[in-house]
Amino acid sequence: MTWVQLASTAVLLAFSPQRHVRTSTMLKMSDTATTPPAVPSPSSSQGEKYASLLSWFNEVPDSYINPKFTIRESPRGGFGAFVEEDVSEDELIVSIPPGARVTIADVTNDPDCGKAFKTLIEKAGPGGSTVALAGYLAKEYLLLCENAKKSEEEEKKEIKFSSYFNTLPWKRGVNSQEHVLFWSEADVEKYLTGSMAYAEATEIRDEVRSIVVPY
């Protein structure tokens, strides 16, 4: 486990308003799609994790998952998001409210480390929030690992975002996922240049480097 991997997840999740995905965005992203670096073949247990994730999303107030939407094995490798029926232009596919995303409020209100994270944010200055969020994710990941070791009779720590955390690529190849932070500069240029994802991918890579390396 590296801080680069954890910080990348933090950058992706934090500091944004409610997110919506509509068909116009999905179609534009697919227009320039090319085959990305290969990822390991998925397993049935991984499919169950994504099914659990969608079930959890549906339970969060103000969330919306279009019935046509699913997460399943992708012909490009790993898992991908798909619509199983025709959709109209600008039809809402997914809406993820703040309550379903990890935010700084979750970090600073954490009963175990919230006070320490808040102090870190105040003292670290620019980038401190991202580092604290990465620390929170690392701490929750360790709790997930501890829970996995316990028997059914033993008490397990409650983890608010466990359904989400169980699907993250904590290490390369985990959950049959690939993250742009694992790519070489050559792969980023080859597969993303000219696509809508290029600017965000390079911005994420630059931000993580600027924040993680000094710490």
XYZ file of N, CA, C and O in Angstrom:
860
model
N 0.848 -1.191 0.000
C 0.000 0.000 0.000
C 0.885 1.243 0.000
O 1.818 1.349 0.782
N 0.639 2.182 -0.889
C 1.426 3.396 -0.968
C 0.537 4.614 -0.787
O -0.664 4.580 -1.051
N 1.161 5.713 -0.377
C 0.399 6.953 -0.214
C -0.090 7.473 -1.555
O -1.109 8.152 -1.643
N 0.622 7.168 -2.629
C 0.168 7.613 -3.942
C -1.186 7.001 -4.268
O -2.098 7.675 -4.745
N -1.344 5.703 -3.990
C -2.611 5.044 -4.269
C -3.734 5.622 -3.423
O -4.844 5.860 -3.906
N -3.461 5.858 -2.141
C -4.489 6.374 -1.247
C -4.852 7.808 -1.590
O -6.024 8.187 -1.605
N -3.855 8.619 -1.871
C -4.131 10.013 -2.204
C -4.899 10.133 -3.506
O -5.715 11.035 -3.686
N -4.642 9.226 -4.438
C -5.375 9.275 -5.704
C -6.854 9.090 -5.470
O -7.685 9.753 -6.088
N -7.219 8.177 -4.573
C -8.619 7.958 -4.254
C -9.213 9.205 -3.614
O -10.335 9.596 -3.908
N -8.445 9.856 -2.760
C -8.920 11.068 -2.101
C -9.209 12.162 -3.110
O -10.224 12.847 -3.037
N -8.306 12.344 -4.059
C -8.491 13.383 -5.073
C -9.755 13.136 -5.875
O -10.494 14.054 -6.224
N -10.046 11.885 -6.158
C -11.214 11.548 -6.965
C -12.528 11.792 -6.240
O -13.544 12.103 -6.851
N -12.534 11.639 -4.915
C -13.782 11.644 -4.173
C -14.137 12.967 -3.512
O -15.308 13.245 -3.296
N -13.150 13.765 -3.167
C -13.416 14.912 -2.311
C -13.670 16.199 -3.076
O -13.397 16.308 -4.267
N -14.210 17.174 -2.322
C -14.322 18.553 -2.773
C -15.148 18.739 -4.041
O -14.754 19.464 -4.936
N -16.301 18.086 -4.168
C -17.136 18.297 -5.348
C -18.598 18.283 -4.942
O -18.965 17.665 -3.956
N -19.472 18.968 -5.704
C -20.902 18.960 -5.412
C -21.524 17.635 -5.819
O -20.828 16.730 -6.284
N -22.841 17.520 -5.693
C -23.524 16.291 -6.101
C -23.221 16.000 -7.568
O -23.236 16.870 -8.418
N -22.939 14.729 -7.851
C -22.535 14.365 -9.197
C -23.652 13.658 -9.939
O -24.342 12.825 -9.392
N -23.804 14.026 -11.209
C -24.788 13.407 -12.080
C -24.091 12.898 -13.332
O -23.163 13.536 -13.828
N -24.518 11.784 -13.840
C -24.001 11.276 -15.107
C -25.165 11.148 -16.069
O -26.158 10.473 -15.766
N -25.068 11.831 -17.212
C -26.119 11.765 -18.218
C -25.558 11.145 -19.497
O -24.353 11.072 -19.701
N -26.452 10.719 -20.372
C -26.031 9.981 -21.554
C -25.145 10.805 -22.473
O -24.269 10.263 -23.121
N -25.334 12.107 -22.547
C -24.520 12.925 -23.440
C -23.049 12.833 -23.056
O -22.173 12.742 -23.906
N -22.769 12.850 -21.735
C -21.395 12.734 -21.260
C -20.827 11.363 -21.581
O -19.695 11.227 -22.036
N -21.614 10.321 -21.355
C -21.142 8.961 -21.588
C -20.841 8.734 -23.063
O -19.848 8.105 -23.416
N -21.670 9.276 -23.942
C -21.459 9.090 -25.373
C -20.206 9.814 -25.842
O -19.437 9.280 -26.634
N -19.976 11.010 -25.334
C -18.797 11.761 -25.740
C -17.519 11.062 -25.299
O -16.519 11.048 -26.003
N -17.547 10.458 -24.119
C -16.364 9.763 -23.635
C -16.064 8.533 -24.477
O -14.912 8.168 -24.669
N -17.099 7.880 -24.993
C -16.883 6.661 -25.755
C -16.438 6.938 -27.185
O -15.906 6.063 -27.854
N -16.635 8.169 -27.669
C -16.290 8.486 -29.045
C -14.811 8.287 -29.335
O -14.420 7.922 -30.443
N -13.957 8.557 -28.332
C -12.523 8.476 -28.542
C -11.902 7.301 -27.805
O -10.707 7.253 -27.594
N -12.723 6.348 -27.386
C -12.224 5.239 -26.578
C -11.270 4.357 -27.372
O -11.480 4.054 -28.529
N -10.179 3.968 -26.712
C -9.246 2.989 -27.244
C -9.005 1.945 -26.180
O -9.411 2.110 -25.037
N -8.330 0.885 -26.542
C -8.117 -0.189 -25.576
C -7.052 0.206 -24.566
O -5.902 0.460 -24.939
N -7.387 0.286 -23.256
C -6.428 0.676 -22.225
C -5.544 -0.492 -21.841
O -5.757 -1.621 -22.295
N -4.532 -0.281 -20.995
C -3.700 -1.377 -20.521
C -4.556 -2.479 -19.908
O -5.567 -2.215 -19.267
N -4.152 -3.720 -20.105
C -4.941 -4.864 -19.641
C -4.979 -4.945 -18.126
O -4.053 -4.541 -17.433
N -6.090 -5.476 -17.597
C -6.233 -5.718 -16.165
C -6.586 -7.182 -15.970
O -7.027 -7.857 -16.887
N -6.366 -7.721 -14.747
C -6.649 -9.130 -14.502
C -8.114 -9.478 -14.735
O -8.999 -8.637 -14.622
N -8.375 -10.732 -15.059
C -9.742 -11.201 -15.267
C -10.534 -11.125 -13.970
O -10.007 -11.414 -12.897
N -11.807 -10.752 -14.037
C -12.634 -10.627 -12.839
C -13.080 -11.982 -12.304
O -13.028 -12.990 -13.004
N -13.557 -11.987 -11.074
C -14.090 -13.198 -10.463
C -15.532 -12.948 -10.051
O -15.997 -11.814 -10.011
N -16.254 -14.028 -9.722
C -17.656 -13.883 -9.322
C -17.786 -13.079 -8.035
O -18.745 -12.328 -7.858
N -16.816 -13.208 -7.125
C -16.877 -12.463 -5.866
C -16.775 -10.963 -6.111
O -17.375 -10.163 -5.396
N -16.021 -10.573 -7.135
C -15.911 -9.156 -7.464
C -17.231 -8.633 -8.002
O -17.636 -7.512 -7.708
N -17.933 -9.455 -8.791
C -19.240 -9.055 -9.283
C -20.210 -8.821 -8.148
O -21.035 -7.892 -8.193
N -20.113 -9.636 -7.101
C -20.975 -9.479 -5.938
C -20.683 -8.167 -5.213
O -21.584 -7.533 -4.659
N -19.420 -7.739 -5.216
C -19.061 -6.473 -4.574
C -19.727 -5.288 -5.264
O -20.210 -4.362 -4.612
N -19.759 -5.317 -6.598
C -20.369 -4.215 -7.331
C -21.885 -4.234 -7.187
O -22.522 -3.179 -7.140
N -22.459 -5.420 -7.120
C -23.898 -5.523 -6.880
C -24.241 -4.949 -5.509
O -25.251 -4.246 -5.344
N -23.392 -5.225 -4.530
C -23.588 -4.688 -3.180
C -23.451 -3.170 -3.182
O -24.186 -2.469 -2.479
N -22.523 -2.656 -3.989
C -22.330 -1.207 -4.087
C -23.584 -0.525 -4.626
O -24.052 0.469 -4.063
N -24.162 -1.055 -5.693
C -25.372 -0.465 -6.266
C -26.541 -0.557 -5.298
O -27.351 0.368 -5.192
N -26.624 -1.670 -4.584
C -27.687 -1.826 -3.589
C -27.547 -0.780 -2.495
O -28.542 -0.189 -2.049
N -26.330 -0.541 -2.061
C -26.075 0.470 -1.028
C -26.436 1.866 -1.542
O -27.065 2.655 -0.833
N -26.037 2.200 -2.774
C -26.382 3.494 -3.354
C -27.891 3.719 -3.336
O -28.370 4.817 -3.039
N -28.635 2.696 -3.677
C -30.094 2.823 -3.736
C -30.719 3.098 -2.377
O -31.851 3.585 -2.291
N -29.998 2.789 -1.310
C -30.509 3.006 0.038
C -30.198 4.408 0.557
O -30.753 4.841 1.566
N -29.290 5.115 -0.109
C -28.892 6.457 0.336
C -29.938 7.475 -0.119
O -30.295 7.511 -1.303
N -30.445 8.307 0.786
C -31.448 9.317 0.411
C -30.956 10.224 -0.720
O -29.788 10.610 -0.751
N -31.845 10.541 -1.646
C -31.582 11.443 -2.768
C -30.671 10.859 -3.848
O -30.281 11.572 -4.784
N -30.311 9.593 -3.734
C -29.511 8.979 -4.789
C -30.439 8.448 -5.878
O -31.634 8.244 -5.653
N -29.867 8.248 -7.072
C -30.663 7.688 -8.154
C -29.784 6.820 -9.034
O -28.718 7.254 -9.494
N -30.218 5.598 -9.264
C -29.560 4.686 -10.187
C -30.602 4.275 -11.224
O -31.605 3.641 -10.892
N -30.406 4.649 -12.457
C -31.341 4.299 -13.522
C -31.462 2.771 -13.609
O -30.451 2.068 -13.582
N -32.689 2.232 -13.707
C -32.866 0.774 -13.789
C -32.133 0.137 -14.975
O -31.856 -1.063 -14.954
N -31.808 0.940 -15.983
C -31.099 0.423 -17.150
C -29.596 0.302 -16.912
O -28.878 -0.281 -17.724
N -29.140 0.868 -15.808
C -27.707 0.929 -15.507
C -27.249 -0.301 -14.735
O -27.942 -0.806 -13.861
N -26.051 -0.770 -15.059
C -25.485 -1.888 -14.314
C -23.964 -1.815 -14.348
O -23.378 -1.096 -15.170
N -23.340 -2.535 -13.442
C -21.888 -2.694 -13.445
C -21.619 -4.180 -13.656
O -22.079 -5.005 -12.876
N -20.896 -4.499 -14.709
C -20.639 -5.903 -15.024
C -19.283 -6.053 -15.704
O -18.606 -5.060 -15.985
N -18.917 -7.304 -15.945
C -17.652 -7.587 -16.598
C -17.580 -6.890 -17.954
O -18.542 -6.899 -18.714
N -16.444 -6.275 -18.229
C -16.266 -5.517 -19.460
C -15.456 -6.311 -20.481
O -14.488 -6.983 -20.116
N -15.814 -6.226 -21.749
C -15.003 -6.887 -22.782
C -13.617 -6.283 -22.914
O -12.719 -6.885 -23.494
N -13.420 -5.085 -22.345
C -12.104 -4.443 -22.362
C -11.245 -4.889 -21.187
O -10.102 -4.492 -21.056
N -11.819 -5.687 -20.271
C -11.091 -6.142 -19.095
C -11.660 -5.547 -17.830
O -12.141 -4.415 -17.821
N -11.633 -6.302 -16.734
C -12.157 -5.815 -15.469
C -13.673 -5.635 -15.523
O -14.377 -6.368 -16.201
N -14.158 -4.634 -14.770
C -15.584 -4.322 -14.755
C -15.812 -2.927 -15.333
O -14.927 -2.077 -15.294
N -17.007 -2.703 -15.853
C -17.340 -1.403 -16.408
C -18.786 -1.058 -16.144
O -19.581 -1.911 -15.733
N -19.144 0.209 -16.370
C -20.521 0.667 -16.205
C -21.213 0.624 -17.559
O -20.660 1.087 -18.565
N -22.423 0.061 -17.586
C -23.142 -0.118 -18.843
C -24.616 0.227 -18.664
O -25.149 0.156 -17.555
N -25.269 0.574 -19.777
C -26.730 0.628 -19.813
C -27.181 -0.536 -20.672
O -26.625 -0.795 -21.740
N -28.175 -1.275 -20.183
C -28.596 -2.512 -20.838
C -29.710 -2.303 -21.861
O -30.087 -3.220 -22.574
N -30.256 -1.072 -21.912
C -31.301 -0.751 -22.880
C -31.006 0.604 -23.500
O -30.164 1.355 -23.002
N -31.697 0.916 -24.596
C -31.542 2.222 -25.226
C -31.922 3.323 -24.239
O -32.849 3.170 -23.443
N -31.193 4.435 -24.307
C -31.493 5.586 -23.452
C -31.602 6.822 -24.337
O -30.998 6.901 -25.409
N -32.372 7.776 -23.878
C -32.544 9.010 -24.640
C -31.456 10.013 -24.283
O -30.813 9.900 -23.228
N -31.237 10.987 -25.148
C -30.229 12.003 -24.889
C -30.576 12.782 -23.628
O -31.723 13.157 -23.398
N -29.582 12.984 -22.786
C -29.705 13.698 -21.517
C -30.537 12.952 -20.475
O -30.920 13.524 -19.448
N -30.838 11.682 -20.694
C -31.524 10.885 -19.668
C -30.590 10.692 -18.483
O -29.410 10.372 -18.654
N -31.105 10.908 -17.286
C -30.290 10.769 -16.089
C -29.969 9.296 -15.852
O -30.859 8.449 -15.818
N -28.707 9.000 -15.688
C -28.259 7.622 -15.475
C -27.935 7.382 -14.007
O -28.428 6.437 -13.388
N -27.104 8.243 -13.437
C -26.690 8.087 -12.038
C -26.630 9.455 -11.374
O -26.132 10.415 -11.969
N -27.132 9.550 -10.163
C -26.995 10.755 -9.356
C -26.531 10.339 -7.967
O -27.214 9.586 -7.277
N -25.341 10.802 -7.603
C -24.739 10.405 -6.329
C -24.700 11.616 -5.396
O -23.931 12.552 -5.628
N -25.518 11.647 -4.368
C -25.585 12.801 -3.455
C -24.398 12.819 -2.495
O -23.665 11.829 -2.359
N -24.182 13.942 -1.816
C -23.066 14.046 -0.869
C -23.061 12.944 0.196
O -22.001 12.506 0.632
N -24.245 12.478 0.590
C -24.302 11.445 1.624
C -23.704 10.118 1.220
O -23.424 9.267 2.074
N -23.477 9.928 -0.080
C -22.893 8.678 -0.565
C -21.421 8.842 -0.931
O -20.831 7.939 -1.503
N -20.859 10.007 -0.618
C -19.455 10.248 -0.933
C -18.665 10.590 0.321
O -19.179 11.192 1.256
N -17.404 10.217 0.323
C -16.525 10.527 1.443
C -16.145 12.002 1.351
O -15.631 12.459 0.331
N -16.389 12.750 2.414
C -16.099 14.181 2.427
C -15.203 14.529 3.609
O -14.957 13.703 4.494
N -14.736 15.772 3.636
C -13.906 16.228 4.747
C -14.677 16.173 6.060
O -14.102 15.969 7.127
N -15.993 16.337 5.999
C -16.796 16.230 7.223
C -16.668 14.833 7.829
O -16.592 14.675 9.052
N -16.639 13.800 6.984
C -16.443 12.435 7.482
C -15.069 12.294 8.120
O -14.914 11.593 9.127
N -14.091 12.947 7.549
C -12.717 12.867 8.060
C -12.600 13.533 9.431
O -12.111 12.943 10.392
N -13.052 14.780 9.531
C -12.870 15.528 10.775
C -13.815 15.075 11.886
O -13.553 15.334 13.061
N -14.908 14.406 11.531
C -15.838 13.895 12.542
C -15.598 12.431 12.887
O -16.366 11.842 13.646
N -14.552 11.854 12.335
C -14.244 10.455 12.621
C -13.981 10.282 14.118
O -13.183 11.025 14.701
N -14.681 9.332 14.777
C -14.539 9.179 16.224
C -13.148 8.747 16.674
O -12.748 9.007 17.811
N -12.389 8.104 15.794
C -11.063 7.614 16.182
C -9.964 8.636 15.923
O -9.105 8.851 16.790
N -9.972 9.260 14.768
C -8.852 10.112 14.363
C -9.255 11.513 13.905
O -8.416 12.270 13.424
N -10.530 11.867 14.039
C -11.010 13.143 13.539
C -10.250 14.346 14.064
O -9.914 15.261 13.311
N -9.959 14.349 15.349
C -9.251 15.477 15.958
C -7.860 15.627 15.366
O -7.412 16.740 15.055
N -7.172 14.502 15.198
C -5.824 14.539 14.626
C -5.863 14.989 13.168
O -5.006 15.758 12.720
N -6.863 14.528 12.428
C -6.976 14.932 11.030
C -7.251 16.433 10.921
O -6.719 17.111 10.038
N -8.077 16.945 11.797
C -8.392 18.374 11.777
C -7.143 19.203 12.059
O -6.904 20.232 11.418
N -6.342 18.759 13.007
C -5.091 19.452 13.318
C -4.151 19.418 12.124
O -3.492 20.415 11.806
N -4.091 18.277 11.459
C -3.244 18.147 10.271
C -3.661 19.134 9.188
O -2.819 19.803 8.585
N -4.974 19.238 8.947
C -5.477 20.155 7.927
C -5.101 21.593 8.248
O -4.680 22.361 7.380
N -5.220 21.961 9.526
C -4.938 23.340 9.942
C -3.458 23.673 9.821
O -3.081 24.796 9.467
N -2.589 22.690 10.097
C -1.144 22.954 10.101
C -0.494 22.757 8.736
O 0.532 23.386 8.438
N -1.075 21.901 7.905
C -0.417 21.554 6.640
C -0.587 22.609 5.562
O 0.226 22.693 4.636
N -1.644 23.417 5.647
C -1.874 24.428 4.619
C -2.415 23.800 3.344
O -3.102 22.770 3.393
N -2.114 24.380 2.167
C -2.624 23.860 0.900
C -2.292 22.369 0.730
O -1.155 21.961 0.926
N -3.287 21.605 0.383
C -3.074 20.169 0.219
C -3.318 19.361 1.476
O -3.391 18.139 1.426
N -3.465 20.046 2.607
C -3.653 19.337 3.863
C -4.923 18.509 3.900
O -4.946 17.408 4.463
N -5.984 19.027 3.291
C -7.257 18.306 3.279
C -7.142 16.988 2.521
O -7.682 15.958 2.929
N -6.420 17.026 1.405
C -6.252 15.810 0.614
C -5.431 14.774 1.364
O -5.740 13.579 1.347
N -4.380 15.232 2.033
C -3.542 14.312 2.816
C -4.352 13.698 3.955
O -4.261 12.499 4.234
N -5.169 14.517 4.627
C -5.993 14.010 5.723
C -7.008 13.004 5.207
O -7.266 11.974 5.852
N -7.600 13.287 4.062
C -8.562 12.365 3.481
C -7.900 11.046 3.098
O -8.467 9.968 3.291
N -6.687 11.119 2.573
C -5.937 9.900 2.259
C -5.669 9.103 3.530
O -5.758 7.872 3.539
N -5.355 9.808 4.619
C -5.132 9.130 5.893
C -6.386 8.444 6.400
O -6.335 7.329 6.931
N -7.520 9.113 6.236
C -8.802 8.526 6.643
C -9.092 7.264 5.843
O -9.506 6.242 6.398
N -8.866 7.311 4.541
C -9.102 6.140 3.702
C -8.172 4.997 4.091
O -8.586 3.832 4.121
N -6.922 5.333 4.404
C -5.974 4.295 4.824
C -6.428 3.640 6.124
O -6.365 2.411 6.286
N -6.900 4.450 7.038
C -7.370 3.932 8.324
C -8.580 3.024 8.141
O -8.657 1.931 8.721
N -9.533 3.439 7.287
C -10.710 2.615 7.040
C -10.337 1.318 6.302
O -10.929 0.266 6.548
N -9.357 1.403 5.427
C -8.887 0.204 4.725
C -8.309 -0.804 5.714
O -8.559 -2.011 5.616
N -7.532 -0.322 6.671
C -6.963 -1.218 7.682
C -8.062 -1.866 8.521
O -7.963 -3.040 8.905
N -9.123 -1.111 8.800
C -10.251 -1.685 9.539
C -10.946 -2.762 8.711
O -11.363 -3.797 9.257
N -11.054 -2.543 7.408
C -11.623 -3.558 6.531
C -10.795 -4.835 6.587
O -11.334 -5.948 6.647
N -9.491 -4.672 6.573
C -8.594 -5.834 6.641
C -8.751 -6.569 7.962
O -8.755 -7.808 8.001
N -8.890 -5.819 9.051
C -9.069 -6.443 10.366
C -10.409 -7.173 10.437
O -10.497 -8.283 10.978
N -11.461 -6.562 9.898
C -12.775 -7.209 9.896
C -12.744 -8.520 9.121
O -13.389 -9.503 9.501
N -11.982 -8.534 8.034
C -11.915 -9.729 7.193
C -11.261 -10.897 7.920
O -11.525 -12.062 7.612
N -10.414 -10.594 8.893
C -9.707 -11.643 9.632
C -10.552 -12.239 10.761
O -10.238 -13.317 11.272
N -11.617 -11.534 11.154
C -12.415 -11.967 12.291
C -13.439 -13.015 11.903
O -13.928 -13.049 10.772
N -13.773 -13.862 12.847
C -14.787 -14.888 12.620
C -16.173 -14.259 12.726
O -16.317 -13.105 13.148
N -17.198 -15.004 12.358
C -18.558 -14.488 12.412
C -18.990 -14.167 13.841
O -19.855 -13.318 14.059
N -18.388 -14.850 14.810
C -18.757 -14.640 16.221
C -18.126 -13.374 16.794
O -18.622 -12.801 17.763
N -17.024 -12.922 16.217
C -16.313 -11.765 16.746
C -16.967 -10.462 16.277
O -17.490 -10.375 15.166
N -16.922 -9.464 17.144
C -17.499 -8.168 16.816
C -16.635 -7.437 15.793
O -15.415 -7.353 15.950
N -17.266 -6.914 14.760
C -16.542 -6.208 13.718
C -16.840 -4.714 13.766
O -17.934 -4.306 14.117
N -15.838 -3.935 13.423
C -15.977 -2.487 13.423
C -16.919 -2.047 12.305
O -16.808 -2.509 11.163
N -17.867 -1.174 12.621
C -18.772 -0.674 11.593
C -18.060 0.350 10.719
O -17.408 1.271 11.222
N -18.161 0.172 9.414
C -17.493 1.056 8.454
C -18.553 1.641 7.534
O -19.195 0.913 6.768
N -18.744 2.935 7.603
C -19.838 3.620 6.901
C -19.830 3.357 5.407
O -20.869 3.103 4.796
N -18.678 3.404 4.786
C -18.587 3.289 3.332
C -18.016 1.930 2.900
O -17.384 1.833 1.847
N -18.250 0.904 3.678
C -17.627 -0.395 3.393
C -17.992 -0.935 2.010
O -17.144 -1.509 1.315
N -19.246 -0.757 1.581
C -19.650 -1.267 0.265
C -18.866 -0.596 -0.847
O -18.565 -1.210 -1.877
N -18.534 0.668 -0.647
C -17.729 1.392 -1.629
C -16.259 1.007 -1.527
O -15.598 0.694 -2.525
N -15.732 1.013 -0.292
C -14.313 0.705 -0.103
C -13.953 -0.679 -0.632
O -12.839 -0.908 -1.094
N -14.885 -1.619 -0.538
C -14.607 -2.982 -0.988
C -14.384 -3.078 -2.496
O -13.894 -4.098 -2.986
N -14.753 -2.040 -3.240
C -14.585 -2.071 -4.698
C -13.381 -1.270 -5.183
O -13.099 -1.254 -6.389
N -12.670 -0.602 -4.285
C -11.571 0.270 -4.706
C -10.318 -0.520 -5.084
O -10.057 -1.590 -4.536
N -9.515 0.024 -6.008
C -8.257 -0.623 -6.393
C -7.140 -0.261 -5.417
O -6.251 0.541 -5.717
N -7.181 -0.829 -4.225
C -6.193 -0.488 -3.198
C -4.778 -0.823 -3.650
O -3.812 -0.175 -3.247
N -4.667 -1.848 -4.466
C -3.389 -2.194 -5.076
C -3.656 -2.480 -6.550
O -4.788 -2.761 -6.933
N -2.625 -2.420 -7.351
C -2.820 -2.673 -8.781
C -3.304 -4.105 -8.998
O -2.721 -5.056 -8.482
N -4.408 -4.235 -9.733
C -4.974 -5.546 -10.001
C -6.073 -5.958 -9.041
O -6.815 -6.886 -9.317
N -6.206 -5.273 -7.899
C -7.251 -5.598 -6.943
C -8.608 -5.209 -7.520
O -8.768 -4.121 -8.092
N -9.583 -6.077 -7.375
C -10.939 -5.861 -7.889
C -10.991 -5.684 -9.403
O -11.910 -5.076 -9.945
N -9.986 -6.223 -10.085
C -9.945 -6.168 -11.554
C -10.099 -4.743 -12.066
O -10.763 -4.487 -13.068
N -9.481 -3.806 -11.376
C -9.550 -2.403 -11.787
C -8.177 -1.906 -12.204
O -7.155 -2.456 -11.821
N -8.199 -0.841 -12.968
C -6.975 -0.162 -13.372
C -7.178 1.322 -13.106
O -8.241 1.868 -13.398
N -6.175 1.967 -12.528
C -6.269 3.385 -12.201
C -5.249 4.143 -13.024
O -4.125 3.669 -13.238
N -5.610 5.328 -13.472
C -4.721 6.111 -14.326
C -3.417 6.461 -13.611
O -2.390 6.697 -14.264
N -3.404 6.468 -12.282
C -2.163 6.754 -11.558
C -1.152 5.616 -11.668
O 0.027 5.798 -11.391
N -1.613 4.437 -12.064
C -0.704 3.320 -12.245
C -0.074 3.334 -13.642
O 0.852 2.581 -13.917
N -0.610 4.145 -14.530
C -0.145 4.152 -15.921
C 1.185 4.889 -16.071
O 1.523 5.779 -15.283
N 1.917 4.529 -17.111
C 3.116 5.278 -17.471
C 2.702 6.528 -18.229
O 1.578 6.633 -18.722
N 3.627 7.489 -18.323
C 3.321 8.706 -19.083
C 3.004 8.352 -20.540
O 2.123 8.961 -21.165
N 3.694 7.345 -21.061
C 3.468 6.944 -22.456
C 2.050 6.424 -22.657
O 1.400 6.719 -23.669
N 1.537 5.643 -21.675
C 0.175 5.112 -21.786
C -0.866 6.226 -21.705
O -1.884 6.197 -22.400
N -0.628 7.201 -20.822
C -1.562 8.327 -20.707
C -1.666 9.057 -22.046
O -2.767 9.365 -22.518
N -0.525 9.326 -22.651
C -0.528 10.032 -23.935
C -1.156 9.184 -25.039
O -1.922 9.683 -25.861
N -0.864 7.890 -25.027
C -1.344 7.007 -26.091
C -2.851 6.795 -26.031
O -3.538 6.852 -27.062
N -3.388 6.554 -24.820
C -4.784 6.153 -24.708
C -5.755 7.295 -24.399
O -6.956 7.162 -24.635
N -5.260 8.405 -23.858
C -6.176 9.458 -23.426
C -6.084 10.761 -24.216
O -7.004 11.578 -24.143
N -4.990 10.980 -24.929
C -4.872 12.209 -25.709
C -6.050 12.361 -26.674
O -6.392 11.430 -27.405
N -6.688 13.519 -26.626
C -7.827 13.789 -27.490
C -9.166 13.407 -26.891
O -10.211 13.680 -27.484
N -9.156 12.791 -25.709
C -10.405 12.387 -25.067
C -10.782 13.386 -23.981
O -9.968 14.208 -23.545
N -12.035 13.300 -23.509
C -12.499 14.169 -22.417
C -11.793 13.837 -21.109
O -11.756 14.654 -20.195
N -11.240 12.627 -21.009
C -10.621 12.192 -19.754
C -9.195 12.715 -19.593
O -8.656 12.687 -18.482
N -8.583 13.189 -20.676
C -7.156 13.535 -20.638
C -6.852 14.628 -19.612
O -5.950 14.484 -18.785
N -7.590 15.726 -19.660
C -7.309 16.858 -18.770
C -7.459 16.463 -17.307
O -6.609 16.790 -16.467
N -8.540 15.741 -16.987
C -8.757 15.346 -15.596
C -7.689 14.345 -15.138
O -7.208 14.423 -14.011
N -7.328 13.417 -16.022
C -6.323 12.418 -15.660
C -4.973 13.060 -15.364
O -4.323 12.744 -14.363
N -4.554 13.980 -16.216
C -3.265 14.636 -16.000
C -3.306 15.551 -14.782
O -2.317 15.669 -14.047
N -4.455 16.173 -14.542
C -4.600 17.032 -13.365
C -4.492 16.215 -12.078
O -3.836 16.632 -11.116
N -5.142 15.048 -12.062
C -5.076 14.167 -10.887
C -3.645 13.727 -10.639
O -3.148 13.759 -9.506
N -2.955 13.308 -11.682
C -1.580 12.839 -11.544
C -0.676 13.946 -11.013
O 0.149 13.729 -10.120
N -0.842 15.157 -11.550
C -0.012 16.287 -11.111
C -0.311 16.661 -9.658
O 0.600 16.951 -8.876
N -1.609 16.656 -9.287
C -1.973 17.039 -7.928
C -1.447 16.046 -6.903
O -0.924 16.428 -5.862
N -1.570 14.772 -7.219
C -1.082 13.756 -6.280
C 0.422 13.843 -6.113
O 0.941 13.765 -5.003
N 1.138 14.062 -7.195
C 2.586 14.195 -7.098
C 2.989 15.394 -6.225
O 3.878 15.309 -5.384
N 2.281 16.510 -6.395
C 2.632 17.719 -5.663
C 2.338 17.603 -4.180
O 3.001 18.224 -3.350
N 1.331 16.789 -3.845
C 0.922 16.655 -2.443
C 1.655 15.528 -1.743
O 2.145 15.686 -0.630
N 1.781 14.398 -2.402
C 2.322 13.207 -1.751
C 3.812 13.272 -1.567
O 4.336 12.954 -0.501
N 4.543 13.702 -2.583
C 5.999 13.673 -2.519
C 6.559 14.456 -1.326
O 7.417 13.965 -0.603
N 6.065 15.704 -1.051
C 6.613 16.445 0.103
C 6.390 15.758 1.435
O 7.120 16.007 2.388
N 5.351 14.886 1.559
C 5.070 14.265 2.827
C 5.733 12.903 2.938
O 5.603 12.233 3.887
